Amino acid sequence: MEQQWEENRLTTEGNILHKHVDDPFYRQKCKENICLRSVNVASRKLGLYGVTDVVELHPTLEENNSILHPGYPGRWILYPIEYKHGRPKKNQIDEVQLAAQAMCLEEIYGVPVMKGALYYEQTKRRVEVCFTEQLRDIVQDCALQMHNTYLSARIPQASYQQFCDKCSLINICMPLKPKDMSASYYLKKSLYEEAT
């Protein structure tokens, strides 16, 4: 909502990782698959738009649930891939992002996108993700919450969590750590100087 951004080591490393991934003119054939990079996607139903890292086209003989591509003869199944700097997370945040891309692709092309993959730079592996109804429900719920927050024009109060320390926006957002919430800590930090 505030359009704020700040770089840190992790965002810089992510930019380096995505430099090659995000080149829309770099097309590549991986065995039988075609890799399309930086594909623009959008969904009117979800009110989302963005750019994918990669959409692989997997060849198929099936006429249903596949697309034709003007640059490549034959029929193709859409398979989105999202590149991540770190390693798989304990929550579903990466899967939700990938599922949102898949739902946008489905709306654009009118075909189901059943699965995709997350590629993690630290492990150098892909993790396949099936786009279940539960995952799709989470995407719809997150999109609705985002639109409601935007319409309210009120930024939710930030609460400190362990991952905040690695966030590039911590100096802008500044959620309070649990130990920082006491009045004595605030007074000590803000009003009194330590005697040395």
XYZ file of N, CA, C and O in Angstrom, residues 4-8 11 168-172:
44
model
N 6.752 0.857 -0.465
C 8.085 1.022 0.106
C 8.936 -0.193 -0.203
O 8.440 -1.314 -0.300
N 10.246 0.037 -0.336
C 11.177 -1.048 -0.620
C 12.543 -0.673 -0.111
O 12.925 0.497 -0.116
N 13.285 -1.648 0.341
C 14.662 -1.452 0.760
C 15.423 -2.739 0.450
O 14.894 -3.831 0.638
N 16.632 -2.590 -0.030
C 17.458 -3.753 -0.363
C 18.221 -4.231 0.867
O 18.535 -3.453 1.759
N 18.524 -5.519 0.905
C 19.476 -6.071 1.858
C 20.230 -7.208 1.152
O 20.044 -7.433 -0.046
N 17.872 -9.773 -0.639
C 17.200 -9.308 -1.862
C 18.210 -9.181 -3.006
O 17.884 -9.471 -4.149
N 14.019 -7.298 4.408
C 14.635 -6.035 3.985
C 13.847 -4.823 4.471
O 14.377 -3.721 4.515
N 12.602 -5.014 4.873
C 11.766 -3.890 5.313
C 11.745 -3.683 6.821
O 10.975 -2.862 7.314
N 12.588 -4.396 7.553
C 12.512 -4.303 9.021
C 12.742 -2.887 9.523
O 12.110 -2.449 10.474
N 13.612 -2.110 8.875
C 13.852 -0.734 9.331
C 12.690 0.198 9.005
O 12.564 1.266 9.591
N 11.849 -0.191 8.066
C 10.660 0.593 7.726
C 9.483 0.148 8.588
O 8.754 0.959 9.147
